XYZ file of N, CA and C in Angstrom:
360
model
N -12.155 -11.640 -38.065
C -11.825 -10.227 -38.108
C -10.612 -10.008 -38.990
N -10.464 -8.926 -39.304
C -9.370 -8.731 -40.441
C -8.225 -8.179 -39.381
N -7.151 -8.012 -40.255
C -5.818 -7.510 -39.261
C -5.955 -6.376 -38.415
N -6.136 -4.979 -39.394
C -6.609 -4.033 -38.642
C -7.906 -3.975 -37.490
N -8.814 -5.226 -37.493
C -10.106 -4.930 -36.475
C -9.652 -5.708 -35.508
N -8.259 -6.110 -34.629
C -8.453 -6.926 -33.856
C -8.326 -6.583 -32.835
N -9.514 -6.688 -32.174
C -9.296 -6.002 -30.506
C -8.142 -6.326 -29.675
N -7.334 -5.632 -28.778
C -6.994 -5.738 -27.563
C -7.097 -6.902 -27.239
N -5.991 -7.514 -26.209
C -6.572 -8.732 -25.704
C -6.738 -8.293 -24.250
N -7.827 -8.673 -23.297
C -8.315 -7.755 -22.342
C -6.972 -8.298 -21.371
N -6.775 -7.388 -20.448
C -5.750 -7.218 -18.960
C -6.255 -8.480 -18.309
N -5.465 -8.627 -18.200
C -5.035 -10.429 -17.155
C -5.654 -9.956 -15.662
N -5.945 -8.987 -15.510
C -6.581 -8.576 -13.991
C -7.094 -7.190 -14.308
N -7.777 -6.696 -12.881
C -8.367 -5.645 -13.170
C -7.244 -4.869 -12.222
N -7.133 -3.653 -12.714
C -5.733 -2.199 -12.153
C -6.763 -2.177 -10.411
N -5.664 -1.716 -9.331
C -6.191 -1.371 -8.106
C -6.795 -0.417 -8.273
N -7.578 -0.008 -7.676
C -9.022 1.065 -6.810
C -7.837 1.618 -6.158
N -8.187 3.099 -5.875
C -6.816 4.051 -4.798
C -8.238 4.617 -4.679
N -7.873 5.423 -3.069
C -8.534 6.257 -2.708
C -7.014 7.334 -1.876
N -7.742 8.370 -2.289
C -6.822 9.301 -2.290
C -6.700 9.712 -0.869
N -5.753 10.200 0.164
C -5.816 10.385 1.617
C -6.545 11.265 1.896
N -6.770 12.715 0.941
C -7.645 13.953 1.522
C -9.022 12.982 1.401
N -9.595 12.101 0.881
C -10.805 11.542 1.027
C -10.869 10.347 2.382
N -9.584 10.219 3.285
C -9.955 9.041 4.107
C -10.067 9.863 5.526
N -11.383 9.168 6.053
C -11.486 9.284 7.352
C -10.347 8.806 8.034
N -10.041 9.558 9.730
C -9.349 9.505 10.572
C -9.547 7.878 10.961
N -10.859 7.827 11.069
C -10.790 6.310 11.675
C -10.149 5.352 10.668
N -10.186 5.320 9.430
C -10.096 4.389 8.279
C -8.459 4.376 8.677
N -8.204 5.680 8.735
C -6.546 5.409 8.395
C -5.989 4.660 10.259
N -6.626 4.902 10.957
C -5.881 4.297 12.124
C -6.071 2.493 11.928
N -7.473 2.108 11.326
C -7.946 0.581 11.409
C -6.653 0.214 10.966
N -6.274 0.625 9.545
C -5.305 0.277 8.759
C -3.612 0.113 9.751
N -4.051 1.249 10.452
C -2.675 1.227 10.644
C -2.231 0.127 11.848
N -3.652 -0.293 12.632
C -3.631 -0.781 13.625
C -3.638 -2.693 13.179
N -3.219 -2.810 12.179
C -3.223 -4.512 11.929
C -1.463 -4.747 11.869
N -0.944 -5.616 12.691
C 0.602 -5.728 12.540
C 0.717 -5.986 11.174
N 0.431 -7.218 10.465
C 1.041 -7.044 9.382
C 0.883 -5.968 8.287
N 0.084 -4.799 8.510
C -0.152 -3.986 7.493
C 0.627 -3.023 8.070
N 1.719 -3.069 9.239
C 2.339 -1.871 9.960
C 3.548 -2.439 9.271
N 3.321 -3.839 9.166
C 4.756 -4.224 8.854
C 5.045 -3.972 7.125
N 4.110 -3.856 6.424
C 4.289 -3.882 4.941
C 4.356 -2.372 4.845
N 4.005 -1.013 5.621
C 4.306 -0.187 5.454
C 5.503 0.355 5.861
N 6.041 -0.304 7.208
C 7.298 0.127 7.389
C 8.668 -0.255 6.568
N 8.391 -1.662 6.088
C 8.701 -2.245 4.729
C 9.249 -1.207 3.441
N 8.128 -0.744 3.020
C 7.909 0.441 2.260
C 8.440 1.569 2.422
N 8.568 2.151 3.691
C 9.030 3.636 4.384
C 10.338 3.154 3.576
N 10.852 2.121 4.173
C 12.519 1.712 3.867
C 12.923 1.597 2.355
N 11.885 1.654 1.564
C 12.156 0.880 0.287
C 11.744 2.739 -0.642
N 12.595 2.291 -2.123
C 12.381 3.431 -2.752
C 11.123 3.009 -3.652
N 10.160 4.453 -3.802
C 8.849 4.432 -4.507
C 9.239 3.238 -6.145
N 7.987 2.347 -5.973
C 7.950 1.063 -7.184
C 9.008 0.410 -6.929
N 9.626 0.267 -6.006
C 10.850 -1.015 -6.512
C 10.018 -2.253 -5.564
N 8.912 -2.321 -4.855
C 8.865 -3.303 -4.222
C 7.663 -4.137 -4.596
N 7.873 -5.546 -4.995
C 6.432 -6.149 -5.072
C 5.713 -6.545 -4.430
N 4.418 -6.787 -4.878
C 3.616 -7.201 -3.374
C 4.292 -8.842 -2.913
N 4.947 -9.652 -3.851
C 5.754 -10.661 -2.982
C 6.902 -10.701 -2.199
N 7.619 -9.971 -3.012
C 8.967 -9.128 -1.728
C 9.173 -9.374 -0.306
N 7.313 -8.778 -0.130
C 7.515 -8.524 1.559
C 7.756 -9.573 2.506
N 8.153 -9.418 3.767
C 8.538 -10.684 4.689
C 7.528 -10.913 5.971
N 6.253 -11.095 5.234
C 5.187 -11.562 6.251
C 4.489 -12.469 6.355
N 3.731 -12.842 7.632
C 3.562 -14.582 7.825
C 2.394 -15.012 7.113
N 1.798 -13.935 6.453
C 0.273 -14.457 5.672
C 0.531 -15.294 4.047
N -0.326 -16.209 3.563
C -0.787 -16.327 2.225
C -0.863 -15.293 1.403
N -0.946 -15.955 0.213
C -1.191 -14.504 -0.761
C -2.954 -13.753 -0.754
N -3.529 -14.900 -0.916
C -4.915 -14.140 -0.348
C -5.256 -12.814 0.647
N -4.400 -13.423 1.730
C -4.325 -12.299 2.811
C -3.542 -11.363 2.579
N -2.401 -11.597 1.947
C -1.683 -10.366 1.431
C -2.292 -9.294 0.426
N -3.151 -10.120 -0.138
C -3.653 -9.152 -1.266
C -5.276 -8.112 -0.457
N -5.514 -8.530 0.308
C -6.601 -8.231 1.005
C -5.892 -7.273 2.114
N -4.810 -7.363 2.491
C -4.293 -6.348 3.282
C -3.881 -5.213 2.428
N -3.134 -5.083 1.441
C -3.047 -4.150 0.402
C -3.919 -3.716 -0.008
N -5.466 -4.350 -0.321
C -6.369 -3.557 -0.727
C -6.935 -2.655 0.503
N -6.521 -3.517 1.488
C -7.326 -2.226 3.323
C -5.794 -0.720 2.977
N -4.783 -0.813 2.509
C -3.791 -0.014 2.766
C -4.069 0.836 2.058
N -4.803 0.619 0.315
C -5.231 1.355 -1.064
C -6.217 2.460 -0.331
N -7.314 1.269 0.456
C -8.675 2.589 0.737
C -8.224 3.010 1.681
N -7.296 3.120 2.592
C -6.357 4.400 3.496
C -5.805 5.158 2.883
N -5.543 5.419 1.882
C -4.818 5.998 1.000
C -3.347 6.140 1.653
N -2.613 4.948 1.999
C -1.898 4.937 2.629
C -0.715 4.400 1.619
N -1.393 3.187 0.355
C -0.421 2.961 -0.361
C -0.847 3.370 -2.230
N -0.176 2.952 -2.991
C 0.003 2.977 -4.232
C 0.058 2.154 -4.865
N -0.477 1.655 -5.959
C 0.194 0.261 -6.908
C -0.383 0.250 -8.344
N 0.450 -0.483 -9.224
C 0.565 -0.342 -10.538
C 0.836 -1.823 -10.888
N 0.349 -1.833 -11.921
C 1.030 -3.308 -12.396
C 1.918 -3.313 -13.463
N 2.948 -3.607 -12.987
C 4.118 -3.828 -14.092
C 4.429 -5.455 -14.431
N 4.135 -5.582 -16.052
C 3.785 -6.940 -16.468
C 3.111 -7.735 -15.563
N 3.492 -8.875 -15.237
C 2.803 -10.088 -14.299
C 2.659 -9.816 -12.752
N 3.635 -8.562 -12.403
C 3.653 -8.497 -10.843
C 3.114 -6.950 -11.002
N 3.015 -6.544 -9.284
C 2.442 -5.711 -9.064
C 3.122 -4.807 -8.015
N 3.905 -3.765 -8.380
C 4.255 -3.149 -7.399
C 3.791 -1.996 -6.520
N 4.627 -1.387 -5.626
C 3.863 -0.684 -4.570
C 5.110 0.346 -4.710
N 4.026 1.619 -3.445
C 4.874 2.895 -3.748
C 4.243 3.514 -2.166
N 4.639 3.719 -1.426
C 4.164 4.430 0.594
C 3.535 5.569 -0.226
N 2.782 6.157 -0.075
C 2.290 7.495 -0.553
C 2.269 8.708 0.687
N 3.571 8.627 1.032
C 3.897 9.499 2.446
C 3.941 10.846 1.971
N 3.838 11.764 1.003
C 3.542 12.994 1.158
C 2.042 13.258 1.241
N 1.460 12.831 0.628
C 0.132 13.147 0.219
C -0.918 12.515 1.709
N 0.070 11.705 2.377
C -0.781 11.329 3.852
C -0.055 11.870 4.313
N 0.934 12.522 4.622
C 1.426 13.539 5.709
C 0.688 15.061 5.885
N 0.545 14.881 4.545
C -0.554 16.360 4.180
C -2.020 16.113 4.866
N -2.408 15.269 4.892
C -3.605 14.591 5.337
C -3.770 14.610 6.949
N -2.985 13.784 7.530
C -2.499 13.321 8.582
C -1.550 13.849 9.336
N -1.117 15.021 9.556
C 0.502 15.307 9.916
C 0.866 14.922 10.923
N 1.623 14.022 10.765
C 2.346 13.804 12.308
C 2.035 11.778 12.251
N 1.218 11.702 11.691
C 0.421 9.951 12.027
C 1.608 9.211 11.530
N 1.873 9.180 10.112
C 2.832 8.184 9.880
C 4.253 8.152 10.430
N 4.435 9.361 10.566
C 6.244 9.080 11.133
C 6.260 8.633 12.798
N 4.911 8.858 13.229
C 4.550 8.649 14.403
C 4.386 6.462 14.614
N 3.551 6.176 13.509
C 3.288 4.661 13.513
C 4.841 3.914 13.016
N 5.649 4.799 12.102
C 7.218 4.320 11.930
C 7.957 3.853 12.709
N 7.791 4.794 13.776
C 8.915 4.664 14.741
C 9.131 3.144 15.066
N 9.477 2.721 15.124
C 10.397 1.049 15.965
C 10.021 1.101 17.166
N 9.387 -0.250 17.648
C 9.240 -0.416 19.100
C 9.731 -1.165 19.444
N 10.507 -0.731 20.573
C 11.527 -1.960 21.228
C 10.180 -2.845 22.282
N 10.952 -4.220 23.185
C 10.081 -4.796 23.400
C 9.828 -4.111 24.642
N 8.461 -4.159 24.815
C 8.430 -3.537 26.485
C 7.459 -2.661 26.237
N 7.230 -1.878 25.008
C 6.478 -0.981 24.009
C 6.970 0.604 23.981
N 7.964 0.921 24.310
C 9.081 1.773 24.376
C 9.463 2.192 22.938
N 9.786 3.625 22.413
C 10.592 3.296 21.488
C 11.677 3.337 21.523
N 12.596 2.440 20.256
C 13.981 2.442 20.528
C 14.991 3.482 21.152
């Protein structure tokens, strides 16, 4: 090929699938919400400002396999966000657009539970 015809070199991965919250069922978004470690990568998130966090960042007991498979259950809740910036991949809570959806669910699953199942 000559200089000017040279294609693109294709993306090292394929960009995440989002599904938007006005499209998720009630049940979808509770499954999601109901797995600890996916309560824990969102509360994670609540705390953290939109894109600063990568999907390795977080402080949970799974592999990356499972990590990446829990992020994709959080995408079709439309619960999270992500982009790929160079080699990593960050995340963003998409708490307005599920509060609009949901009102009341997420600040409700936020809250901190002390032990006993109380909140703090």
């Amino acid at each position: 090929m000559t200089k000017g015809n040279v294609a693109a070199p294709a993306p090292h991965r394929t960009p995440p699938e989002h599904v938007h919250p006005r499209d998720v069922p009630l049940e979808t978004a509770l499954a999601a919400l109901s797995d600890p470690v996916r309560l824990a990568l969102v509360r994670e998130l609540a705390g953290s400002d939109d894109w600063e966090r990568t999907c390795g960042s977080f402080d949970v007991p799974v592999r990356k396999a499972a990590l990446s498979h829990h992020f994709a259950v959080l995408r079709s809740a439309g619960l999270i966000e992500q982009r790929d910036a160079g080699a990593k991949r960050i995340n963003r809570l998409r708490r307005a657009e599920f509060e609009e959806r949901f009102p009341g669910l997420l600040a409700l699953v936020l809250r901190q539970q002390a032990p006993g199942g109380g909140p703090e």
